[in-house]
């Protein structure tokens, strides 16, 4: 099972288990401290950033990108996700629940009636504002 099949739904729990098995098989738990995982995650975010660094604005769907560029992007996005999942597991955080809670908090912080079509930060939004960009 590679998980690459069309329509295959991958859960955070499955990724967490796969990463834990992967580390255990290689005796890498000793290296997976929160600090080390965070630094590895930051490094991967840097590699992800390099992909976009000189491309300017990129349209949704990446229509002008070559297939190998998209594959590379997928690999770097995966590295970021996997380190994030592993870090949350090592820290004892249920990432799925934490993310859903954060979406709910953001919905309260950015009510549709005030924030629609605005990119302003929550502390810069005024009741009845125009929704201008900063």
PDB file of C-alpha atoms in Angstrom:
ATOM      1  CA  UNK A   1       0.000   0.000   0.000  1.00  0.00           C
ATOM      2  CA  UNK A   2       1.557   3.248  -1.105  1.00  0.00           C
ATOM      3  CA  UNK A   3      -1.371   5.557  -0.446  1.00  0.00           C
ATOM      4  CA  UNK A   4      -0.840   7.101  -3.866  1.00  0.00           C
ATOM      5  CA  UNK A   5      -3.923   5.416  -5.363  1.00  0.00           C
ATOM      6  CA  UNK A   6      -6.573   7.684  -6.835  1.00  0.00           C
ATOM      7  CA  UNK A   7      -9.279   8.540  -4.306  1.00  0.00           C
ATOM      8  CA  UNK A   8      -7.299   7.210  -1.353  1.00  0.00           C
ATOM      9  CA  UNK A   9      -8.055   9.263   1.757  1.00  0.00           C
ATOM     10  CA  UNK A  10      -5.129   9.634   4.145  1.00  0.00           C
ATOM     11  CA  UNK A  11      -5.831  10.588   7.750  1.00  0.00           C
ATOM     12  CA  UNK A  12      -3.503  12.413  10.105  1.00  0.00           C
ATOM     13  CA  UNK A  13      -3.770   9.373  12.377  1.00  0.00           C
ATOM     14  CA  UNK A  14      -2.469   7.089   9.620  1.00  0.00           C
ATOM     15  CA  UNK A  15       0.427   9.468   8.924  1.00  0.00           C
ATOM     16  CA  UNK A  16       1.202   9.637  12.644  1.00  0.00           C
ATOM     17  CA  UNK A  17       1.323   5.827  12.869  1.00  0.00           C
ATOM     18  CA  UNK A  18       3.432   5.504   9.717  1.00  0.00           C
ATOM     19  CA  UNK A  19       5.921   8.112  10.966  1.00  0.00           C
ATOM     20  CA  UNK A  20       6.141   6.445  14.392  1.00  0.00           C
ATOM     21  CA  UNK A  21       6.792   3.054  12.758  1.00  0.00           C
ATOM     22  CA  UNK A  22       9.340   4.566  10.386  1.00  0.00           C
ATOM     23  CA  UNK A  23      11.273   6.159  13.264  1.00  0.00           C
ATOM     24  CA  UNK A  24      11.056   3.079  15.482  1.00  0.00           C
ATOM     25  CA  UNK A  25      12.331   0.730  12.747  1.00  0.00           C
ATOM     26  CA  UNK A  26      15.392   2.950  12.333  1.00  0.00           C
ATOM     27  CA  UNK A  27      15.885   3.637  16.059  1.00  0.00           C
ATOM     28  CA  UNK A  28      15.401   7.340  15.404  1.00  0.00           C
ATOM     29  CA  UNK A  29      13.141   8.067  18.382  1.00  0.00           C
ATOM     30  CA  UNK A  30      16.282   9.077  20.255  1.00  0.00           C
ATOM     31  CA  UNK A  31      16.758  11.935  17.775  1.00  0.00           C
ATOM     32  CA  UNK A  32      13.129  13.043  17.568  1.00  0.00           C
ATOM     33  CA  UNK A  33      13.028  15.592  20.343  1.00  0.00           C
ATOM     34  CA  UNK A  34      10.583  18.473  19.878  1.00  0.00           C
ATOM     35  CA  UNK A  35      13.509  20.858  19.235  1.00  0.00           C
ATOM     36  CA  UNK A  36      15.120  18.637  16.603  1.00  0.00           C
ATOM     37  CA  UNK A  37      11.836  18.034  14.832  1.00  0.00           C
ATOM     38  CA  UNK A  38      11.023  21.736  14.838  1.00  0.00           C
ATOM     39  CA  UNK A  39      14.403  22.593  13.341  1.00  0.00           C
ATOM     40  CA  UNK A  40      13.939  19.921  10.680  1.00  0.00           C
ATOM     41  CA  UNK A  41      10.469  21.315   9.945  1.00  0.00           C
ATOM     42  CA  UNK A  42      11.843  24.838   9.554  1.00  0.00           C
ATOM     43  CA  UNK A  43      14.497  23.508   7.177  1.00  0.00           C
ATOM     44  CA  UNK A  44      11.829  21.840   5.062  1.00  0.00           C
ATOM     45  CA  UNK A  45       9.745  25.030   4.998  1.00  0.00           C
ATOM     46  CA  UNK A  46      12.873  26.752   3.682  1.00  0.00           C
ATOM     47  CA  UNK A  47      13.182  24.173   0.899  1.00  0.00           C
ATOM     48  CA  UNK A  48       9.500  24.671   0.082  1.00  0.00           C
ATOM     49  CA  UNK A  49      10.026  28.435  -0.039  1.00  0.00           C
ATOM     50  CA  UNK A  50      12.893  28.050  -2.518  1.00  0.00           C
ATOM     51  CA  UNK A  51      10.501  26.515  -5.042  1.00  0.00           C
ATOM     52  CA  UNK A  52       8.472  29.743  -5.152  1.00  0.00           C
ATOM     53  CA  UNK A  53      11.318  32.179  -4.491  1.00  0.00           C
ATOM     54  CA  UNK A  54      11.796  33.591  -7.997  1.00  0.00           C
ATOM     55  CA  UNK A  55       8.475  32.743  -9.614  1.00  0.00           C
ATOM     56  CA  UNK A  56       6.550  35.893  -8.659  1.00  0.00           C
ATOM     57  CA  UNK A  57       2.815  35.443  -8.229  1.00  0.00           C
ATOM     58  CA  UNK A  58       1.719  31.927  -9.090  1.00  0.00           C
ATOM     59  CA  UNK A  59      -1.861  31.238 -10.248  1.00  0.00           C
ATOM     60  CA  UNK A  60      -3.984  28.564  -8.602  1.00  0.00           C
ATOM     61  CA  UNK A  61      -3.490  25.137 -10.080  1.00  0.00           C
ATOM     62  CA  UNK A  62       0.034  25.992 -11.281  1.00  0.00           C
ATOM     63  CA  UNK A  63      -1.001  25.920 -14.977  1.00  0.00           C
ATOM     64  CA  UNK A  64       2.417  26.954 -16.300  1.00  0.00           C
ATOM     65  CA  UNK A  65       4.419  24.502 -14.201  1.00  0.00           C
ATOM     66  CA  UNK A  66       6.081  21.407 -15.632  1.00  0.00           C
ATOM     67  CA  UNK A  67       5.002  18.057 -14.202  1.00  0.00           C
ATOM     68  CA  UNK A  68       8.396  17.514 -12.564  1.00  0.00           C
ATOM     69  CA  UNK A  69       8.066  20.886 -10.806  1.00  0.00           C
ATOM     70  CA  UNK A  70       4.698  19.829  -9.413  1.00  0.00           C
ATOM     71  CA  UNK A  71       6.133  16.501  -8.276  1.00  0.00           C
ATOM     72  CA  UNK A  72       8.985  18.321  -6.515  1.00  0.00           C
ATOM     73  CA  UNK A  73       6.480  20.675  -4.865  1.00  0.00           C
ATOM     74  CA  UNK A  74       4.479  17.669  -3.668  1.00  0.00           C
ATOM     75  CA  UNK A  75       7.598  16.144  -2.144  1.00  0.00           C
ATOM     76  CA  UNK A  76       8.505  19.313  -0.254  1.00  0.00           C
ATOM     77  CA  UNK A  77       4.917  19.854   0.933  1.00  0.00           C
ATOM     78  CA  UNK A  78       4.956  16.245   2.134  1.00  0.00           C
ATOM     79  CA  UNK A  79       8.197  16.767   4.044  1.00  0.00           C
ATOM     80  CA  UNK A  80       6.637  19.743   5.846  1.00  0.00           C
ATOM     81  CA  UNK A  81       3.470  17.810   6.645  1.00  0.00           C
ATOM     82  CA  UNK A  82       5.316  14.732   7.873  1.00  0.00           C
ATOM     83  CA  UNK A  83       7.583  16.675  10.212  1.00  0.00           C
ATOM     84  CA  UNK A  84       4.571  18.620  11.512  1.00  0.00           C
ATOM     85  CA  UNK A  85       2.643  15.407  12.159  1.00  0.00           C
ATOM     86  CA  UNK A  86       5.653  13.834  13.877  1.00  0.00           C
ATOM     87  CA  UNK A  87       6.269  16.945  16.004  1.00  0.00           C
ATOM     88  CA  UNK A  88       2.641  17.063  17.125  1.00  0.00           C
ATOM     89  CA  UNK A  89       2.760  13.355  18.015  1.00  0.00           C
ATOM     90  CA  UNK A  90       5.965  13.714  20.046  1.00  0.00           C
ATOM     91  CA  UNK A  91       4.439  16.700  21.856  1.00  0.00           C
ATOM     92  CA  UNK A  92       1.219  14.799  22.601  1.00  0.00           C
ATOM     93  CA  UNK A  93      -0.958  17.145  20.549  1.00  0.00           C
ATOM     94  CA  UNK A  94      -3.886  15.763  18.544  1.00  0.00           C
ATOM     95  CA  UNK A  95      -3.205  17.829  15.445  1.00  0.00           C
ATOM     96  CA  UNK A  96      -6.576  17.163  13.818  1.00  0.00           C
ATOM     97  CA  UNK A  97      -8.517  18.275  16.898  1.00  0.00           C
ATOM     98  CA  UNK A  98      -6.214  21.265  17.415  1.00  0.00           C
ATOM     99  CA  UNK A  99      -6.684  22.330  13.782  1.00  0.00           C
ATOM    100  CA  UNK A 100     -10.486  22.046  13.978  1.00  0.00           C
ATOM    101  CA  UNK A 101     -10.479  24.058  17.200  1.00  0.00           C
ATOM    102  CA  UNK A 102      -8.323  26.721  15.521  1.00  0.00           C
ATOM    103  CA  UNK A 103     -10.741  26.951  12.575  1.00  0.00           C
ATOM    104  CA  UNK A 104     -13.585  27.504  15.059  1.00  0.00           C
ATOM    105  CA  UNK A 105     -11.584  30.174  16.910  1.00  0.00           C
ATOM    106  CA  UNK A 106     -10.743  31.891  13.612  1.00  0.00           C
ATOM    107  CA  UNK A 107     -14.433  31.896  12.671  1.00  0.00           C
ATOM    108  CA  UNK A 108     -15.130  33.823  15.882  1.00  0.00           C
ATOM    109  CA  UNK A 109     -12.167  36.136  15.333  1.00  0.00           C
ATOM    110  CA  UNK A 110     -13.082  36.805  11.694  1.00  0.00           C
ATOM    111  CA  UNK A 111     -16.910  36.918  11.425  1.00  0.00           C
ATOM    112  CA  UNK A 112     -18.166  36.734   7.841  1.00  0.00           C
ATOM    113  CA  UNK A 113     -20.232  39.911   8.124  1.00  0.00           C
ATOM    114  CA  UNK A 114     -17.182  41.980   9.027  1.00  0.00           C
ATOM    115  CA  UNK A 115     -14.346  40.187   7.274  1.00  0.00           C
ATOM    116  CA  UNK A 116     -15.771  39.146   3.928  1.00  0.00           C
ATOM    117  CA  UNK A 117     -13.462  40.221   1.076  1.00  0.00           C
ATOM    118  CA  UNK A 118     -10.934  41.736   3.490  1.00  0.00           C
ATOM    119  CA  UNK A 119      -7.378  40.614   4.128  1.00  0.00           C
ATOM    120  CA  UNK A 120      -7.002  42.778   7.225  1.00  0.00           C
ATOM    121  CA  UNK A 121      -5.787  41.232  10.454  1.00  0.00           C
ATOM    122  CA  UNK A 122      -8.505  40.711  13.055  1.00  0.00           C
ATOM    123  CA  UNK A 123      -7.248  43.583  15.242  1.00  0.00           C
ATOM    124  CA  UNK A 124      -7.454  46.036  12.294  1.00  0.00           C
ATOM    125  CA  UNK A 125     -11.054  45.247  11.372  1.00  0.00           C
ATOM    126  CA  UNK A 126     -13.746  47.684  12.392  1.00  0.00           C
ATOM    127  CA  UNK A 127     -17.469  47.005  12.534  1.00  0.00           C
ATOM    128  CA  UNK A 128     -18.988  47.978   9.196  1.00  0.00           C
ATOM    129  CA  UNK A 129     -15.551  48.516   7.591  1.00  0.00           C
ATOM    130  CA  UNK A 130     -15.036  48.515   3.857  1.00  0.00           C
ATOM    131  CA  UNK A 131     -12.769  45.470   3.746  1.00  0.00           C
ATOM    132  CA  UNK A 132      -9.779  47.227   2.223  1.00  0.00           C
ATOM    133  CA  UNK A 133      -6.493  45.395   1.979  1.00  0.00           C
ATOM    134  CA  UNK A 134      -3.509  46.586   4.007  1.00  0.00           C
TER     135      UNK A 134
END
